[in-house]
PDB file of C-alpha atoms in Angstrom:
ATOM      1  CA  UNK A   1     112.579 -56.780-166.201  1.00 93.00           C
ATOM      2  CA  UNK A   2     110.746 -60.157-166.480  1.00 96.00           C
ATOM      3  CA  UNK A   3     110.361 -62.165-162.572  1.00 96.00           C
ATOM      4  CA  UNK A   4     112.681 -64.856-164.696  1.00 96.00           C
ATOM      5  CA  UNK A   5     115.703 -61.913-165.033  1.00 94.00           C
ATOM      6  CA  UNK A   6     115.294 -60.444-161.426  1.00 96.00           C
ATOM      7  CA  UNK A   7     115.407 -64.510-159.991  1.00 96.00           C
ATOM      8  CA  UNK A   8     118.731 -64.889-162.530  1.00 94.00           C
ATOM      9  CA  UNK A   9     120.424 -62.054-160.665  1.00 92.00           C
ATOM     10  CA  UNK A  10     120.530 -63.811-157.904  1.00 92.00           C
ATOM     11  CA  UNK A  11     123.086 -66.421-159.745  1.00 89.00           C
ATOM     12  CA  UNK A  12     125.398 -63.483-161.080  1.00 85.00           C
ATOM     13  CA  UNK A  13     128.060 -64.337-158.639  1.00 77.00           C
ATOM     14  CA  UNK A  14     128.328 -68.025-160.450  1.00 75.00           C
ATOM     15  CA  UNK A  15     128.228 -66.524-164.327  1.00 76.00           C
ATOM     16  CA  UNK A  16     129.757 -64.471-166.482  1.00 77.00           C
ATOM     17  CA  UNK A  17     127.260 -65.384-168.746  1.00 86.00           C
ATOM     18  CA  UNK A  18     124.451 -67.518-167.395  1.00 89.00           C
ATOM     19  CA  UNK A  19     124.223 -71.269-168.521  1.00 90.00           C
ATOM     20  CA  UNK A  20     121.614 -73.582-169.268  1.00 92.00           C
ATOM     21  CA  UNK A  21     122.233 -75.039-165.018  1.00 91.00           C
ATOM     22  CA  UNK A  22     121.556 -71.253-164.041  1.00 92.00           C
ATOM     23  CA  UNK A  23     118.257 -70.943-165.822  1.00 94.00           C
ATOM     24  CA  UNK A  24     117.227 -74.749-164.220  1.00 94.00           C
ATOM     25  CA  UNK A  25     117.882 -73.150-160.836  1.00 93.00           C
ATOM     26  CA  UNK A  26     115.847 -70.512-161.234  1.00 95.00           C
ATOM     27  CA  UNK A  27     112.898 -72.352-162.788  1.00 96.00           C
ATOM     28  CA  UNK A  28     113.481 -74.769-159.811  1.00 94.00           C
ATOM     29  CA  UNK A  29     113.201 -72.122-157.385  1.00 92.00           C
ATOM     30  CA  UNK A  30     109.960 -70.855-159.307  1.00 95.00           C
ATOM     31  CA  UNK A  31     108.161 -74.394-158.884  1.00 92.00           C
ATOM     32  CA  UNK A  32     109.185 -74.298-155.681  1.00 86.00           C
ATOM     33  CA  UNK A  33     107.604 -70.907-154.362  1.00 87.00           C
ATOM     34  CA  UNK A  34     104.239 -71.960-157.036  1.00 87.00           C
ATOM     35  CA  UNK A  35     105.340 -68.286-158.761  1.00 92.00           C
ATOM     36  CA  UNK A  36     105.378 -70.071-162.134  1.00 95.00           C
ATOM     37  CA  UNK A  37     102.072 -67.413-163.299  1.00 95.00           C
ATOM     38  CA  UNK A  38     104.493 -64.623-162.774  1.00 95.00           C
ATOM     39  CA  UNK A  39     107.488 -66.074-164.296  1.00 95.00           C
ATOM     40  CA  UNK A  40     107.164 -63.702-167.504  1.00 95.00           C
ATOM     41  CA  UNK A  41     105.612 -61.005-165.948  1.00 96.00           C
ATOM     42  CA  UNK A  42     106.983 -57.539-165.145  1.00 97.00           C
ATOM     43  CA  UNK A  43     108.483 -57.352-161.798  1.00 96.00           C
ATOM     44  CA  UNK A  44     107.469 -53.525-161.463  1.00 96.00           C
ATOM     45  CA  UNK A  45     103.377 -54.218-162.071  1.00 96.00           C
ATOM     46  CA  UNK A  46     103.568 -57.010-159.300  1.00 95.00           C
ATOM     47  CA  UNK A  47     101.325 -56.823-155.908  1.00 90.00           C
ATOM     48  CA  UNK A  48     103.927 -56.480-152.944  1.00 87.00           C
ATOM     49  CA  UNK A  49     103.399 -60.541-152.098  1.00 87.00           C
ATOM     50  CA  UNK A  50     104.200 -61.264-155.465  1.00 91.00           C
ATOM     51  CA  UNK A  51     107.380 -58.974-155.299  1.00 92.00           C
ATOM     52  CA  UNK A  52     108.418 -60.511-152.005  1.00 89.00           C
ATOM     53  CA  UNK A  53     108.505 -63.722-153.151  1.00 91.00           C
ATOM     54  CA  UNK A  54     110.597 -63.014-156.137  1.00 94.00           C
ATOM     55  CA  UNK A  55     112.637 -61.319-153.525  1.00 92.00           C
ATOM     56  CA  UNK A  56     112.941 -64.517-151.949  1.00 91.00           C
ATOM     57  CA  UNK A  57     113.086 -66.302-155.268  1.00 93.00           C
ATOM     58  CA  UNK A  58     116.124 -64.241-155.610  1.00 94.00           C
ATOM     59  CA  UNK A  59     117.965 -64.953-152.929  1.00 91.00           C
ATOM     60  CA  UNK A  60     117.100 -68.859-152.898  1.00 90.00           C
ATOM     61  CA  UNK A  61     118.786 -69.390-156.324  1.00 93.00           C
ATOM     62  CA  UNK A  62     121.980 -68.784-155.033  1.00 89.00           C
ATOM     63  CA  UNK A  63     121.664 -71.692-152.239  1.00 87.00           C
ATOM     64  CA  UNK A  64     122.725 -70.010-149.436  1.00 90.00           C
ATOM     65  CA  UNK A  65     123.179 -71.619-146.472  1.00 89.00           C
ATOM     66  CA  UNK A  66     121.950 -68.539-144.265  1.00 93.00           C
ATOM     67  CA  UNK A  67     118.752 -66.637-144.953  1.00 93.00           C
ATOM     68  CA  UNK A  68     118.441 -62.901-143.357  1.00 93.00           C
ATOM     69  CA  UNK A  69     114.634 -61.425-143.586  1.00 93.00           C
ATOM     70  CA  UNK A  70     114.168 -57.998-142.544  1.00 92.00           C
ATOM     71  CA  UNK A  71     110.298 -57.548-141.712  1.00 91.00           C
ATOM     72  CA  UNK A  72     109.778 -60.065-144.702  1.00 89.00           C
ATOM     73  CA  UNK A  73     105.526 -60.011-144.267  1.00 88.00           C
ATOM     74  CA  UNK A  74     105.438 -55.952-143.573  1.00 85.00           C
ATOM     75  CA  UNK A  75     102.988 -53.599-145.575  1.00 82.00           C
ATOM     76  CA  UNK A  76     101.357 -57.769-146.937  1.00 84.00           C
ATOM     77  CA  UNK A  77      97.993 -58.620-147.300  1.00 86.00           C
ATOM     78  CA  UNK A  78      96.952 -61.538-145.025  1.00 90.00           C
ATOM     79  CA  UNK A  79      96.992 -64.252-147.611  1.00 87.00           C
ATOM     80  CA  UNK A  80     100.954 -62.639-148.859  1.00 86.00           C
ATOM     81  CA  UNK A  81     101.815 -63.136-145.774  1.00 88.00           C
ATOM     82  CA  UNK A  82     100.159 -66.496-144.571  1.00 90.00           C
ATOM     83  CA  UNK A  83     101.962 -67.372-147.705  1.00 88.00           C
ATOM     84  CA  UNK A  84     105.066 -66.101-146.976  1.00 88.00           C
ATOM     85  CA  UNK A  85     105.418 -67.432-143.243  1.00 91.00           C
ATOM     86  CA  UNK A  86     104.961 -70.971-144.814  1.00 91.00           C
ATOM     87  CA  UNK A  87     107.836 -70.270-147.540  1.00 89.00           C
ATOM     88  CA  UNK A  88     109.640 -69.560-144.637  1.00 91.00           C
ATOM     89  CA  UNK A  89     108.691 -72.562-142.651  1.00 91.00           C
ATOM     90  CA  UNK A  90     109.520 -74.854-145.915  1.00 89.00           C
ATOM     91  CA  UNK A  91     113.182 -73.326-146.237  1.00 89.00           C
ATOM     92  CA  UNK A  92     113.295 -74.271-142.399  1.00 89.00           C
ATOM     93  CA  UNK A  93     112.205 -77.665-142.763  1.00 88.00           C
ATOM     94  CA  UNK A  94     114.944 -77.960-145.483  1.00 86.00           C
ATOM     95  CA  UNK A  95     117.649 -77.447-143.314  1.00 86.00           C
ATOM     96  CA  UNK A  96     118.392 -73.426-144.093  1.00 88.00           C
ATOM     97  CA  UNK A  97     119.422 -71.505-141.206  1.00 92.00           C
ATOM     98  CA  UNK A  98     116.859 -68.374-140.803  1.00 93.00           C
ATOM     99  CA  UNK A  99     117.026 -65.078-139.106  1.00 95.00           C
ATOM    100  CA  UNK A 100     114.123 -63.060-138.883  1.00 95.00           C
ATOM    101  CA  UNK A 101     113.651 -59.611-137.303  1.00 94.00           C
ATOM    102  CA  UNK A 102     109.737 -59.276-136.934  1.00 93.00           C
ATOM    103  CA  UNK A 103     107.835 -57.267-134.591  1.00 89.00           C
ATOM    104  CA  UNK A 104     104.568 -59.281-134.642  1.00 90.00           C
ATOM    105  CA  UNK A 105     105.276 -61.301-131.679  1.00 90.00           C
ATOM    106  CA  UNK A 106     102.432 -64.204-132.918  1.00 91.00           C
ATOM    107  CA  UNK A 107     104.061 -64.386-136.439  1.00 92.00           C
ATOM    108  CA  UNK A 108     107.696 -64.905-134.917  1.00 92.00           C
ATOM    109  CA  UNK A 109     106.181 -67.437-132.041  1.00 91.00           C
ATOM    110  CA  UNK A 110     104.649 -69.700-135.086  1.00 90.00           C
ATOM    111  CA  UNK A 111     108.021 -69.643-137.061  1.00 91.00           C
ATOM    112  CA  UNK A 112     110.479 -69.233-134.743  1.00 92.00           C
ATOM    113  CA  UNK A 113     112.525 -71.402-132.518  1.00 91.00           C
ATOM    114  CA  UNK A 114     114.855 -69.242-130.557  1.00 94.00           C
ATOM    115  CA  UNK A 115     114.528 -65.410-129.776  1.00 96.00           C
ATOM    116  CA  UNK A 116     116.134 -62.466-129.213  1.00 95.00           C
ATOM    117  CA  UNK A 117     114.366 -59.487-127.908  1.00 94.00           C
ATOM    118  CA  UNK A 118     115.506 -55.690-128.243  1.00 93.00           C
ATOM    119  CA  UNK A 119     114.385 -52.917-126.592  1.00 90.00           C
ATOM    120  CA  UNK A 120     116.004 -49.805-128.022  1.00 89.00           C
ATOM    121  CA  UNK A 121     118.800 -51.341-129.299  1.00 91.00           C
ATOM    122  CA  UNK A 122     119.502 -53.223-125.897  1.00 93.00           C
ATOM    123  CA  UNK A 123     119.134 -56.847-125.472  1.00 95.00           C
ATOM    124  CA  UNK A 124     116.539 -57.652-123.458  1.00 94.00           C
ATOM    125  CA  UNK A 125     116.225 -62.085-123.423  1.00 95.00           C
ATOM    126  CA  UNK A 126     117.562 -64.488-125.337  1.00 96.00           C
ATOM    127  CA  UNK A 127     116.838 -68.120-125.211  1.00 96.00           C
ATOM    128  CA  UNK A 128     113.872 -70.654-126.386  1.00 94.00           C
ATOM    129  CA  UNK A 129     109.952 -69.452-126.606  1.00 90.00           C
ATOM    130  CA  UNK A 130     109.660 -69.555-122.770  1.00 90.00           C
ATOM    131  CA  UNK A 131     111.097 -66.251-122.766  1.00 94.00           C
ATOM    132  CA  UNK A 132     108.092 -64.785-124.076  1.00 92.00           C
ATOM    133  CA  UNK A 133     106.577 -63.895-121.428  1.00 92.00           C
ATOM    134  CA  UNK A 134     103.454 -61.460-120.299  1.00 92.00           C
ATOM    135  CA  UNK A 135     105.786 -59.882-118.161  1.00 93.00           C
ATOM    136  CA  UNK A 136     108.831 -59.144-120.459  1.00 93.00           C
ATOM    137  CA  UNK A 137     106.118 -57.360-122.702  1.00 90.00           C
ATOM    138  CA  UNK A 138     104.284 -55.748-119.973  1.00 90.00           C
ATOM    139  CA  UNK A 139     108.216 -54.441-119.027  1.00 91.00           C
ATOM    140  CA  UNK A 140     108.758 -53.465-122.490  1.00 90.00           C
ATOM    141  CA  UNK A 141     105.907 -51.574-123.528  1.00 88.00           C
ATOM    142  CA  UNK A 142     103.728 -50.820-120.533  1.00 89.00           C
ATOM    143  CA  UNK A 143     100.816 -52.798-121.852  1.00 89.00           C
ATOM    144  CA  UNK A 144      99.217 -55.657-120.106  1.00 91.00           C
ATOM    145  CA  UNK A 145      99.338 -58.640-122.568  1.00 91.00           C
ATOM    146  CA  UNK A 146      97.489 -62.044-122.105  1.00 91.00           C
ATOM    147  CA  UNK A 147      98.938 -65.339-123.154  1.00 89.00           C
ATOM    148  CA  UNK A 148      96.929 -68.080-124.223  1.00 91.00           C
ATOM    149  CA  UNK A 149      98.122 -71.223-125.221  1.00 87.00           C
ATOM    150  CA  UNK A 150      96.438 -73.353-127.835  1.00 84.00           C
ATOM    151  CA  UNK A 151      97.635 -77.123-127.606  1.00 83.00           C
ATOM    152  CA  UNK A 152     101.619 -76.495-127.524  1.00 81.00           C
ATOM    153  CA  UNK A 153     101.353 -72.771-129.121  1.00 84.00           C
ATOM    154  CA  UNK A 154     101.357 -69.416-127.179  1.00 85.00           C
ATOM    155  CA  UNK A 155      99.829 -66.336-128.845  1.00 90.00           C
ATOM    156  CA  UNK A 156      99.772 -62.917-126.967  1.00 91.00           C
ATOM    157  CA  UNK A 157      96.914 -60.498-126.622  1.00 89.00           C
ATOM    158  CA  UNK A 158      96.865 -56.785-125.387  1.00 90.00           C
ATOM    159  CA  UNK A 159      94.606 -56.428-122.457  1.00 86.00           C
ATOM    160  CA  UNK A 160      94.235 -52.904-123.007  1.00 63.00           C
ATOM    161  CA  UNK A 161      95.037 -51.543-119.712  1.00 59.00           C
ATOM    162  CA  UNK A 162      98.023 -49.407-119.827  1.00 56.00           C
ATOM    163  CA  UNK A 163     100.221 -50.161-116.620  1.00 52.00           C
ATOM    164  CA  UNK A 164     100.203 -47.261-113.908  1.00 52.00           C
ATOM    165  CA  UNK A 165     103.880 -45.786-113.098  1.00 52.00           C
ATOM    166  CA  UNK A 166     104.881 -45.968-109.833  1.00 46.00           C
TER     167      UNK A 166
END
């Protein structure tokens, strides 16, 4: 299947058979990612990046109002997922609602702008990036973490030190 087919899927709920608008929608969406190099390639002999992003592509052409990413930058080379993180950021600056579940705590802190934090399945803090705190992950996962803040942007570091039980 062609990255142009497996982006078209993601208009089958408007098409019985798809129209000349469907095909502009998904050639929109490709200029919009820069995945027009992979347009006629074969989705199965893409990198994992590349897949994501038709992934993404997929799931764009439709125009939903509500975007759910599961891990989206998982098992990605740096540069897939530097590039992903700023697709991300671009859908967010267009006005798409976004929820992420991530477990690198720096990648959600640069995209994110509320939080909610589980600890086996129980909710631990919700609320704004102020409730990432050294503490809550100290709590969590018996690490001591550092956070430094660069201008107006936190970013956590492991100490190392694993915390004594008392």
């Amino acid at each position: 299947m062609s990255v142009i087919d497996a982006i078209l899927l993601g208009r089958l709920p408007y098409f019985s058979h798809p129209s000349k608008m469907d095909y502009e929608k998904v050639y929109e969406i490709i200029e919009k990612l820069h995945i027009e190099e992979l347009a006629l390639s074969d989705v199965q002999k893409l990198s994992g990046g590349e897949k994501q992003k038709v992934a993404i592509a997929r799931a764009l052409v439709g125009d939903p109002k509500l975007i759910l990413f599961d891990e989206p930058i998982s098992n990605l080379d740096l540069k897939s997922q530097y590039e992903i993180l700023n697709i991300i950021k671009e859908l967010k600056s267009d006005g798409k609602s976004i929820l992420i579940s991530m477990h690198d705590i720096n990648h959600a802190l640069d995209i994110g702008d509320s939080f909610i934090v589980l600890n086996n399945h129980n909710l631990v803090a919700k609320g704004d990036k102020d409730i990432l705190t050294e503490e809550l992950f100290r709590d969590m996962f018996g690490i001591n973490f550092e956070m430094v803040e660069h201008g107006n942007k936190k970013h956590f570091h492991i100490k190392g030190e694993e915390q004594n039980e008392n």
